Tab-separated table of C-alpha atoms in Angstrom:
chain	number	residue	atom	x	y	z
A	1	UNK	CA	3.086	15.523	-24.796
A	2	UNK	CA	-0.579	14.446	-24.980
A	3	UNK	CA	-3.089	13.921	-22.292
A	4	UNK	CA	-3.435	10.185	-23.437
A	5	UNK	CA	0.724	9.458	-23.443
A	6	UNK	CA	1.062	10.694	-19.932
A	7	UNK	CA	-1.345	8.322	-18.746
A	8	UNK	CA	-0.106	5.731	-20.709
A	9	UNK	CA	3.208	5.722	-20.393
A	10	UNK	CA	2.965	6.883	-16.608
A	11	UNK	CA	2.413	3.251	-15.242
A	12	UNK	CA	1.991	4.595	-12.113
A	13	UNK	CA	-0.340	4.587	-9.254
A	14	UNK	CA	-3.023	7.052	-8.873
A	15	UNK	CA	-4.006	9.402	-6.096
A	16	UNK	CA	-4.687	13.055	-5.578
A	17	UNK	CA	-2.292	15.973	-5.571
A	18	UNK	CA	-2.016	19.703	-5.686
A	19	UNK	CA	0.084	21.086	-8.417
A	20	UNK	CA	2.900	22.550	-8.357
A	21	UNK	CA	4.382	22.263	-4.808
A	22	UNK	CA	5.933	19.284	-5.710
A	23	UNK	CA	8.439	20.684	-8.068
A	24	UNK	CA	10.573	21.080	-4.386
A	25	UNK	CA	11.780	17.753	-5.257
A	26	UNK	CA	14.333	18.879	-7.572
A	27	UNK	CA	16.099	20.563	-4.598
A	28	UNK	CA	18.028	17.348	-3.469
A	29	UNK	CA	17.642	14.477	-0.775
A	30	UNK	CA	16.846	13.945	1.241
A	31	UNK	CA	15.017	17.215	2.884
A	32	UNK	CA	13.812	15.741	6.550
A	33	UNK	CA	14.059	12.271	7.368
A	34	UNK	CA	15.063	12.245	10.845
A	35	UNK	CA	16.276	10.222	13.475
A	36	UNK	CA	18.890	6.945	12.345
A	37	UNK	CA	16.621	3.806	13.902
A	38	UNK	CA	15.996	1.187	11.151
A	39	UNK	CA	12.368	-0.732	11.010
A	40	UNK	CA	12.298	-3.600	8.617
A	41	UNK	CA	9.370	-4.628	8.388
A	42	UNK	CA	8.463	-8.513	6.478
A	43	UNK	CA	5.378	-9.862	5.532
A	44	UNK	CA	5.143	-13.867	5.148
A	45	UNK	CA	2.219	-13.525	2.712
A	46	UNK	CA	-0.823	-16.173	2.172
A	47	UNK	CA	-0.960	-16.491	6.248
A	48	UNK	CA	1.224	-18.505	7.552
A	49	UNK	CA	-0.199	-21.392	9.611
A	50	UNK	CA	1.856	-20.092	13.065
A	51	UNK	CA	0.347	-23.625	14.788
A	52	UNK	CA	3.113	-24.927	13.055
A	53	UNK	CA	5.605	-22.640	13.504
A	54	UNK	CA	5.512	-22.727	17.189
A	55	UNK	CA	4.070	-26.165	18.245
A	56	UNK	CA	2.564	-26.943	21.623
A	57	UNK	CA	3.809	-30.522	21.429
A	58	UNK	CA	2.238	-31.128	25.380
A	59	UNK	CA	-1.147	-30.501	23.943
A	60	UNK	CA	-2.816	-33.282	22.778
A	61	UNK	CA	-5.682	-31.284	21.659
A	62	UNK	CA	-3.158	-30.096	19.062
A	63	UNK	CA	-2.640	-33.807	17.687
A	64	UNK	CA	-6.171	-35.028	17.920
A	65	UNK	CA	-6.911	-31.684	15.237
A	66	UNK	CA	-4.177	-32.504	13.157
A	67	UNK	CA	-3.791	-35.932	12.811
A	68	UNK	CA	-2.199	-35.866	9.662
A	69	UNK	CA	-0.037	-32.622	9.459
A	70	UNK	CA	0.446	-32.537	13.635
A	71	UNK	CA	4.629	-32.333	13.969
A	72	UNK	CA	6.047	-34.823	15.961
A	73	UNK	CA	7.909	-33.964	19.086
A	74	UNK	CA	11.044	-35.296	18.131
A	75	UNK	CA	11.378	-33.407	15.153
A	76	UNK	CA	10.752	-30.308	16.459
A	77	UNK	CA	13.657	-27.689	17.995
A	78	UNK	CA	12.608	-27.269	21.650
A	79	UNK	CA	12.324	-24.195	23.419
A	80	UNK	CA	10.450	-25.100	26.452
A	81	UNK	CA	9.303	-27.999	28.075
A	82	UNK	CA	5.858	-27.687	25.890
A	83	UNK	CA	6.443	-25.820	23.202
A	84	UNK	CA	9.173	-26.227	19.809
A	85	UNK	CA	9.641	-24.102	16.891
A	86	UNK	CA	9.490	-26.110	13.639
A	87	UNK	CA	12.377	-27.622	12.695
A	88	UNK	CA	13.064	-25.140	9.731
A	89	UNK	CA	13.866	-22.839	12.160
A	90	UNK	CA	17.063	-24.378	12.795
A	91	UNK	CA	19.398	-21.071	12.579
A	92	UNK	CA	16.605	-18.816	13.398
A	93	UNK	CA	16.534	-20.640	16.558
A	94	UNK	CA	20.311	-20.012	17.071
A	95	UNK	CA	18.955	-16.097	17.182
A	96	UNK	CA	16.085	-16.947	19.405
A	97	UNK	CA	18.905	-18.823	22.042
A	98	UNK	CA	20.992	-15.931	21.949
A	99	UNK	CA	18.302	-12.790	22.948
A	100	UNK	CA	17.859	-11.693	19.279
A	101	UNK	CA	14.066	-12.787	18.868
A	102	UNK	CA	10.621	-11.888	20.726
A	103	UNK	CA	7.376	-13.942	20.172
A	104	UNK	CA	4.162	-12.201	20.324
A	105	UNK	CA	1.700	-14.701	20.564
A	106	UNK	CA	-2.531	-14.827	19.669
A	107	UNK	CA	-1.711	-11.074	17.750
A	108	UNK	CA	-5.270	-9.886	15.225
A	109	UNK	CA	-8.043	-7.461	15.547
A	110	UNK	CA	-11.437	-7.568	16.282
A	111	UNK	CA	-14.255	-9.063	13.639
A	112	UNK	CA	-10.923	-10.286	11.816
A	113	UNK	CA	-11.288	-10.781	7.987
A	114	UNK	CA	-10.230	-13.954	6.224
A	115	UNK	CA	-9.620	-12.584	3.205
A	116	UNK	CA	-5.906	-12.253	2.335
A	117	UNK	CA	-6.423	-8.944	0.024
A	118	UNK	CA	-8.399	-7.712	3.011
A	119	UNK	CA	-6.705	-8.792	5.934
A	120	UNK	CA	-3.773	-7.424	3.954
A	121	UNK	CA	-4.976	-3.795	3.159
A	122	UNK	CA	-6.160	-4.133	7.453
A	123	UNK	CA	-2.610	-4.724	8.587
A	124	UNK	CA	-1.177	-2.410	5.747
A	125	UNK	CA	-3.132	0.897	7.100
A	126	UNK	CA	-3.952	-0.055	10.836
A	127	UNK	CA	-7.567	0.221	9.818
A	128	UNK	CA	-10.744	-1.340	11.916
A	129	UNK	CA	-12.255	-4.495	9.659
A	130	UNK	CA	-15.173	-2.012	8.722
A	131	UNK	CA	-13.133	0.682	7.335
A	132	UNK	CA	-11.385	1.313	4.411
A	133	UNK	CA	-8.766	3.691	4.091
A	134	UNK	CA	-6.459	4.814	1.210
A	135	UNK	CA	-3.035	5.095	2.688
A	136	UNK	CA	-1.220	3.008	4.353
A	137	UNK	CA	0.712	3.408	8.139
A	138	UNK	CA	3.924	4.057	6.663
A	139	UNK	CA	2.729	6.554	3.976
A	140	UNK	CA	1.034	8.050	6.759
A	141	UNK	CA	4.453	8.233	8.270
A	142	UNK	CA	6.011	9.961	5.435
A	143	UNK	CA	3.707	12.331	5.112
A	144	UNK	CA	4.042	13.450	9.248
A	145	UNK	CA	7.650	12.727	9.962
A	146	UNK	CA	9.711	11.806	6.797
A	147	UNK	CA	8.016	14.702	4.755
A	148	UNK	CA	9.491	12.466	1.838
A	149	UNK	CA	9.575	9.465	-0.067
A	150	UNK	CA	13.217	8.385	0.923
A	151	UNK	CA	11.905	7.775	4.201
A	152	UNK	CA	10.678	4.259	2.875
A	153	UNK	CA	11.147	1.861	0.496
A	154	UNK	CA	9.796	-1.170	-0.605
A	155	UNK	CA	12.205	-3.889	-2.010
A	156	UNK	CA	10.336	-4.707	-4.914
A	157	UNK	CA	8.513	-4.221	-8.506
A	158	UNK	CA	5.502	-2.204	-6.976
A	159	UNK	CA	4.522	-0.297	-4.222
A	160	UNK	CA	1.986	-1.481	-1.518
A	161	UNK	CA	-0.840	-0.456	-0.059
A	162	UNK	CA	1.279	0.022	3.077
A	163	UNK	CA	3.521	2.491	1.317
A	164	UNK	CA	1.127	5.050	-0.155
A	165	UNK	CA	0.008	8.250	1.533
A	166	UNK	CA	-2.186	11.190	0.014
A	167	UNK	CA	0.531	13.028	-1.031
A	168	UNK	CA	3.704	11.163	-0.715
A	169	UNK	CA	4.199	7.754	-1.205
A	170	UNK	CA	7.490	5.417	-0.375
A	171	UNK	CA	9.893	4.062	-3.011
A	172	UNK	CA	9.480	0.709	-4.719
A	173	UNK	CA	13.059	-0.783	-6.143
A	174	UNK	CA	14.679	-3.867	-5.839
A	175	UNK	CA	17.351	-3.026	-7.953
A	176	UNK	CA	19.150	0.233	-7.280
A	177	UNK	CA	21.214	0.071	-10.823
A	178	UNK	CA	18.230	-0.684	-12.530
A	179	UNK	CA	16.313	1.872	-10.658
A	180	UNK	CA	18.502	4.750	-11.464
A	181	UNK	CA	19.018	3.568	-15.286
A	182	UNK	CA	15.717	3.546	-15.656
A	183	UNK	CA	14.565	6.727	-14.418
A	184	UNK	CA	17.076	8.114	-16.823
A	185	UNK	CA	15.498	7.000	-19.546
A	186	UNK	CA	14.333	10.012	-21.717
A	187	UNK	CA	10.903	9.548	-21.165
A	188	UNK	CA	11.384	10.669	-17.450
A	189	UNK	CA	13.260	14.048	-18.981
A	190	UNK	CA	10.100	14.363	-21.156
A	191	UNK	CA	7.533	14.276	-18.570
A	192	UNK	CA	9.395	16.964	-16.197
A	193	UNK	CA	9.719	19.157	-19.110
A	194	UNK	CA	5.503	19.177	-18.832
A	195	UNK	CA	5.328	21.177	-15.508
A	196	UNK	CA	3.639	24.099	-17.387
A	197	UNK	CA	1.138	21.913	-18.383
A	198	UNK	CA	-2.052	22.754	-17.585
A	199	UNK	CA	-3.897	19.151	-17.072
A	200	UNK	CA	-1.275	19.182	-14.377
A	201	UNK	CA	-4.053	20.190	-12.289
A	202	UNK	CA	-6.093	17.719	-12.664
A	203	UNK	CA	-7.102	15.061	-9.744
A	204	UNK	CA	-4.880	11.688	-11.359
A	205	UNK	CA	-2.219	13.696	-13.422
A	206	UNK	CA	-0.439	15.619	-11.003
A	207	UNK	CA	-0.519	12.571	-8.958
A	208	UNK	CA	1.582	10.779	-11.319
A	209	UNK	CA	3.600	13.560	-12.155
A	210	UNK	CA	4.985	13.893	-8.606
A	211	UNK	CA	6.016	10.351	-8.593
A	212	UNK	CA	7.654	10.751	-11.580
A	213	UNK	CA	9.394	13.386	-9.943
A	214	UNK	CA	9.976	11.381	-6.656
A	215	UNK	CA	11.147	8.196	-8.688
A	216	UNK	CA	13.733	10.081	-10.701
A	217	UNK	CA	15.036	12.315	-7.708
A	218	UNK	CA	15.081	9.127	-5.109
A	219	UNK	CA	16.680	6.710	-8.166
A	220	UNK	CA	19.839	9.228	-7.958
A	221	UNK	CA	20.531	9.293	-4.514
A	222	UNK	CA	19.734	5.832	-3.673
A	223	UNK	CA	22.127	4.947	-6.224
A	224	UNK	CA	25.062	7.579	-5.593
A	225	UNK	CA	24.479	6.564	-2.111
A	226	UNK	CA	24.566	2.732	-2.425
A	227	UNK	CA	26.933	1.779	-5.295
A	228	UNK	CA	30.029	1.996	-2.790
A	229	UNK	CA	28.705	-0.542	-0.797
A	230	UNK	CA	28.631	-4.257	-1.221
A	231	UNK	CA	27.822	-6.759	1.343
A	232	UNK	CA	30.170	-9.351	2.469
A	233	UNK	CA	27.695	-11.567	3.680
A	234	UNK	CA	26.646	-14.517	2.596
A	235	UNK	CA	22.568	-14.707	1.351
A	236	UNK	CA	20.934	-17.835	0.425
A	237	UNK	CA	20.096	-17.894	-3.216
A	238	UNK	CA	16.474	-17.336	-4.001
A	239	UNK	CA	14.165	-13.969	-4.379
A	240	UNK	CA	14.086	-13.820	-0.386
A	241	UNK	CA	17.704	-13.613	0.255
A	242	UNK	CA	18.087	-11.230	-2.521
A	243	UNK	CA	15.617	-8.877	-0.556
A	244	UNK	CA	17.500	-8.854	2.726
A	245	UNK	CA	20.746	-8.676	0.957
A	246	UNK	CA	19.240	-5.019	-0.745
A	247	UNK	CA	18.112	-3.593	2.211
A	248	UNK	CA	21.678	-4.398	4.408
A	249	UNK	CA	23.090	-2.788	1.294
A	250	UNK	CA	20.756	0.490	1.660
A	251	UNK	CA	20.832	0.278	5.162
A	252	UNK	CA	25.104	-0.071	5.477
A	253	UNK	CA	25.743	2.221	2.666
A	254	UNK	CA	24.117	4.717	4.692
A	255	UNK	CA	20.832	5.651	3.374
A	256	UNK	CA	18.624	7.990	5.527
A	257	UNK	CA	15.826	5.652	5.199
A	258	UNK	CA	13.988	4.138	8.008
A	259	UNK	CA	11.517	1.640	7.374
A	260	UNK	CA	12.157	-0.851	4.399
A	261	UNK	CA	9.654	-3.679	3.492
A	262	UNK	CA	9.846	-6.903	1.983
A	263	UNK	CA	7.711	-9.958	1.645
A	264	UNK	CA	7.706	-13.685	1.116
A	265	UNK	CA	5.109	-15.147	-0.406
A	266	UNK	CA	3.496	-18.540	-0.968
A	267	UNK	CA	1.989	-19.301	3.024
A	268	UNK	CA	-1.482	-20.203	1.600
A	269	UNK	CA	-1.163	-23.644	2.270
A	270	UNK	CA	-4.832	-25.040	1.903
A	271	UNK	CA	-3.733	-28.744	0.868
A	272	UNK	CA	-0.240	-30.864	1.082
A	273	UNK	CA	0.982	-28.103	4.010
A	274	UNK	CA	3.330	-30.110	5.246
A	275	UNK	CA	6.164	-29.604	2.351
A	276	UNK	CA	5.263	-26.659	1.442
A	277	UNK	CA	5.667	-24.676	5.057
A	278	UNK	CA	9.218	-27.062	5.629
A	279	UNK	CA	10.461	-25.139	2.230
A	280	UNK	CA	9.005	-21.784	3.150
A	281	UNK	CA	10.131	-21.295	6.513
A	282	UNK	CA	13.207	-22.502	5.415
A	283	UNK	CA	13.934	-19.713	3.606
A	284	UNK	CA	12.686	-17.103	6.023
A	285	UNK	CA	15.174	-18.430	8.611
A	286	UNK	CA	18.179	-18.655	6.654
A	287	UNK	CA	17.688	-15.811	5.120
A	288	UNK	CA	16.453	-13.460	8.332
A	289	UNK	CA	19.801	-15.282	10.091
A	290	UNK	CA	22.265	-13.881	7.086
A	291	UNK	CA	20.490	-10.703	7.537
A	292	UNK	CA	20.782	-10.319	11.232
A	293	UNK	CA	24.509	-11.339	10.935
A	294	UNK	CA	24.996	-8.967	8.600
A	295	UNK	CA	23.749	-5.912	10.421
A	296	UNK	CA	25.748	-7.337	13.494
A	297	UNK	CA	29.240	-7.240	11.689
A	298	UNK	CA	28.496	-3.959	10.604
A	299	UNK	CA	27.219	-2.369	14.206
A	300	UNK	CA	23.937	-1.448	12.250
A	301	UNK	CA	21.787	-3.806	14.386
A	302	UNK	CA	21.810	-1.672	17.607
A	303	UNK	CA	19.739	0.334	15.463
A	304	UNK	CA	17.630	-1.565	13.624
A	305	UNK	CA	14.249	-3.664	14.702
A	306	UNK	CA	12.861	-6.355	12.458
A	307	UNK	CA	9.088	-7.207	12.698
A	308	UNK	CA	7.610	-10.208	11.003
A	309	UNK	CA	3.989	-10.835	10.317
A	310	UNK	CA	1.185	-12.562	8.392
A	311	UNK	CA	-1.715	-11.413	7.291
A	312	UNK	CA	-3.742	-14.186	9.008
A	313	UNK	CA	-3.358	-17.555	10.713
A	314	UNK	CA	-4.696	-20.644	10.112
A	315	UNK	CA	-7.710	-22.853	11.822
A	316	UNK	CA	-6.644	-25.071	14.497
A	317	UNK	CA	-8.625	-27.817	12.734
A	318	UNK	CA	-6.437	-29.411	9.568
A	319	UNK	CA	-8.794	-29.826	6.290
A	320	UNK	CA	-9.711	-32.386	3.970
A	321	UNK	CA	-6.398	-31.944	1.620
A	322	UNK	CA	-3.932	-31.837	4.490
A	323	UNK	CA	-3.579	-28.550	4.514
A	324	UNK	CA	-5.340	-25.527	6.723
A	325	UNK	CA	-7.724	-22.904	5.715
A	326	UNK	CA	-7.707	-19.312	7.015
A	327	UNK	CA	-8.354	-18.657	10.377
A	328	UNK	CA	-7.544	-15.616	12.771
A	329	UNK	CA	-4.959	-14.491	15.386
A	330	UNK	CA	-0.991	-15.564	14.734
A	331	UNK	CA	2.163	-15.097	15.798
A	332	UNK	CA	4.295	-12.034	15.501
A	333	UNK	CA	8.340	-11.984	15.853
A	334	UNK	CA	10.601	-9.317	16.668
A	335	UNK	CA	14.022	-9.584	16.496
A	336	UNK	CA	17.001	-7.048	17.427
A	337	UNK	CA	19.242	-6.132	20.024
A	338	UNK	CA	17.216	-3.417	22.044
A	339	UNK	CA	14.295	-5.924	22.842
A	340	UNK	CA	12.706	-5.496	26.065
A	341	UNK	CA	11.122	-8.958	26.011
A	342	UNK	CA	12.913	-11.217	24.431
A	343	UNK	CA	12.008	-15.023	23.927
A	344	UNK	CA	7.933	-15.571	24.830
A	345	UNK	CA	6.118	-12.001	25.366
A	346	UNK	CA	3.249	-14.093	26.103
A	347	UNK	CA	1.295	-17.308	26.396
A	348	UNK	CA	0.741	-20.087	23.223
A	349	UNK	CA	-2.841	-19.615	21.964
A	350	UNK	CA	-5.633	-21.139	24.232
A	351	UNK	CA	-6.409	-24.266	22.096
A	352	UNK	CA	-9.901	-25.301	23.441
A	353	UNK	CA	-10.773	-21.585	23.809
A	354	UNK	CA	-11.796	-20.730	20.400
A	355	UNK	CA	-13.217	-18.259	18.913
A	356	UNK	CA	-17.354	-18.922	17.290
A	357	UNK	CA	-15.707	-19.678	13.921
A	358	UNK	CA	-13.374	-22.519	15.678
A	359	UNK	CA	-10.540	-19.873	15.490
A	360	UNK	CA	-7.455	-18.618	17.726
A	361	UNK	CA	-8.836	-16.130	19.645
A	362	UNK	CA	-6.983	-12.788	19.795
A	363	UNK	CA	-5.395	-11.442	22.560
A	364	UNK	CA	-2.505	-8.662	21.220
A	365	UNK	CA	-4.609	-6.065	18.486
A	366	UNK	CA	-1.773	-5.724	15.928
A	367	UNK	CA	-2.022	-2.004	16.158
A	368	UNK	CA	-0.456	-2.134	19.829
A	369	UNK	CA	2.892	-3.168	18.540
A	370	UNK	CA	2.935	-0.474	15.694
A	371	UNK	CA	2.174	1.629	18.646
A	372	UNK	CA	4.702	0.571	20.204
A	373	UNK	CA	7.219	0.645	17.649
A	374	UNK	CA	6.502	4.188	16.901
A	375	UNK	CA	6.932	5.913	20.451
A	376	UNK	CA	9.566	3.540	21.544
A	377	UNK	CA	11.464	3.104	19.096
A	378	UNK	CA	10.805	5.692	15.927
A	379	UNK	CA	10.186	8.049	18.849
A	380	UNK	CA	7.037	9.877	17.353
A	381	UNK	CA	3.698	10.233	18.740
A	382	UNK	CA	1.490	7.384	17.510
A	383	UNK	CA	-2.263	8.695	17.574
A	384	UNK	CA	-1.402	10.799	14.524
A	385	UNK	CA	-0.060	8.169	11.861
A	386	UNK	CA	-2.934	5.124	13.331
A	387	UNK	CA	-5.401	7.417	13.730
A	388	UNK	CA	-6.299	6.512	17.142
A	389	UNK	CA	-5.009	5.843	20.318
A	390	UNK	CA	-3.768	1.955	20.891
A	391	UNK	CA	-1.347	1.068	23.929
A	392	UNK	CA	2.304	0.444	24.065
A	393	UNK	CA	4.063	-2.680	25.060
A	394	UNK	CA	7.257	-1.811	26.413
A	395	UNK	CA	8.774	-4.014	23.477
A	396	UNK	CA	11.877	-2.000	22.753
């Protein structure tokens, strides 16, 4: 095989790895993922405007900014005397009444970014706004606790920024049939039989080698592991509730994974909001409600935590097109049974305490609840995969 028809044919993302201590991957899976505790974590990408989410419908500073796309009290699905969740949230409410869900409130970082691919690659590797790293938290994670790729996957085409690590990154796959099919292909037979090769040493190739390696080893257990499972629960019927539905599948079946990821996209709602969030949240809380009743029937929720962010929020003040533009600090929801805090963690955003750009001020640096999440409830030391120290919350 040439130089050239690696690369090409590779598809893969690059990186840098030493050659050939990978070839340990042929010995089986998975080698080390410990511990059985489940984090899902879901982005609702594009920045969901979390104003309208969770509506202070006592504040009339809230109406007087939003004249046109402001919610009105009736419709909403009251929680409090002052504040409602949007009335999409219909059966994710149900979870909220019965202990299942906790709302961080005013969660960001300092000198935020409003840049989606930014804020983004920020939340993705617990970074500070002025630095740029190339892994993400979870590769990180991999790399010091997992020790390999099984220990994540991503429910989808490609792998995220979140996923990646120097020398081990998580699993991408949506499709756990299609996944092991197609790293059966003879192509993948091809490019193991290369592992004399010298250009295997180079900086890109034996990158993409390993994951070669990784993809094909991971497709067989994943699917050995998951094809005497099916779910008996019922998922609504779009690309969301297809998601969830994989994951309860990987997670019932009884993959040694622990921290899955999924997003859903479409929250960048600059003009004609109104419609547009109605559909979208829809779907997150119908299909986050099949999901948590799923894991419930099974006994798998006791063990599993579900964390939900955006990238960003939105401005306070409504735009010209009816919609919102990008703004700052948002809302963050856990849900499970082991929360320490459940319903309001803390207080609404401060609406005529903004921020010099007319934005929700942070209170809650995002990096505190991965904190926590980590020692509480992955039960490893923090400091090491966030590359600081950030304080715990006592959320599960």
């Amino acid at each position: 095989m040439q130089r050239r028809d690696f690369l090409k044919n590779s598809g893969l993302v690059s990186g840098a790895l030493l050659v050939p201590g990978f070839l340990k991957a042929f010995d089986g899976l998975p080698s080390l993922i410990t511990g059985n505790k489940k984090l899902v974590i879901i982005q609702l990408s594009g920045g969901n405007d979390g104003l309208n989410t969770l509506v202070q419908y006592h504040n009339d500073v809230y109406y007087r900014q939003r004249n046109a796309i402001a919610l009105k009290k009736n419709n909403l699905l009251h929680i409090t005397d002052e504040i409602g969740f949007h009335e999409s949230l219909s059966s994710f409410k149900s979870l909220y009444d019965e202990g299942y869900v906790s709302i961080i409130n005013n969660v960001g970082y300092p000198n935020p970014s409003r840049s989606h691919f930014r804020s983004t690659d920020i939340w993705h590797t617990a970074s500070d706004s002025n630095e740029y790293s190339k892994t993400g938290w979870v590769g990180r994670y991999l790399e010091q606790v997992s020790k390999n790729p099984l220990g994540a996957i991503e429910v989808d085409d490609s792998l995220s920024l979140l996923m990646k690590g120097k020398t081990i990154n998580g699993i991408a796959t949506k499709d756990a049939k299609l996944f092991y099919k197609t790293a059966r292909d003879p192509y993948f037979s091809k490019v193991i039989d290369e592992y004399e090769n010298t250009h295997l040493s180079e900086h890109n190739l034996g990158y993409l080698y390993k994951t070669v390696i990784d993809a094909k080893s991971s497709a067989s257990y994943i699917y050995e592991k998951t094809k005497t499972y099916k779910t008996r629960q019922e998922y609504p019927k779009n690309s969301f509730g297809k998601q969830l539905g994989t994951i309860s599948e990987f997670i019932n079946s009884g993959l040694k994974t622990q921290i899955f990821y999924a997003s859903l996209g479409g929250f960048d709602t600059h003009a004609n909001q109104l419609n547009a969030q109605k559909r979208l949240l829809k779907a997150y809380s119908e299909g986050i409600t099949s999901f948590v009743k799923d894991l419930k029937s099974t006994g798998a929720l006791k063990d599993t935590v579900v964390l939900t962010f955006s990238e960003f929020g939105r401005r306070l003040k409504q735009n010209a097109a009816n919609g919102t533009d990008h703004g700052a600090a948002n809302l963050v929801f856990l849900m499970g049974e082991n929360l320490k805090h459940p319903g309001i963690y803390n207080a609404p955003a401060n609406l005529v305490d903004l921020d010099a750009n007319g934005d929700i001020k942070y209170e809650v640096d995002f990096r505190d609840i991965y904190a926590s999440l980590l020692q509480e409830w992955l039960k490893t030391d923090p400091s090491r995969i966030l590359n600081g120290r950030y304080k715990t919350l006592g959320l599960v």
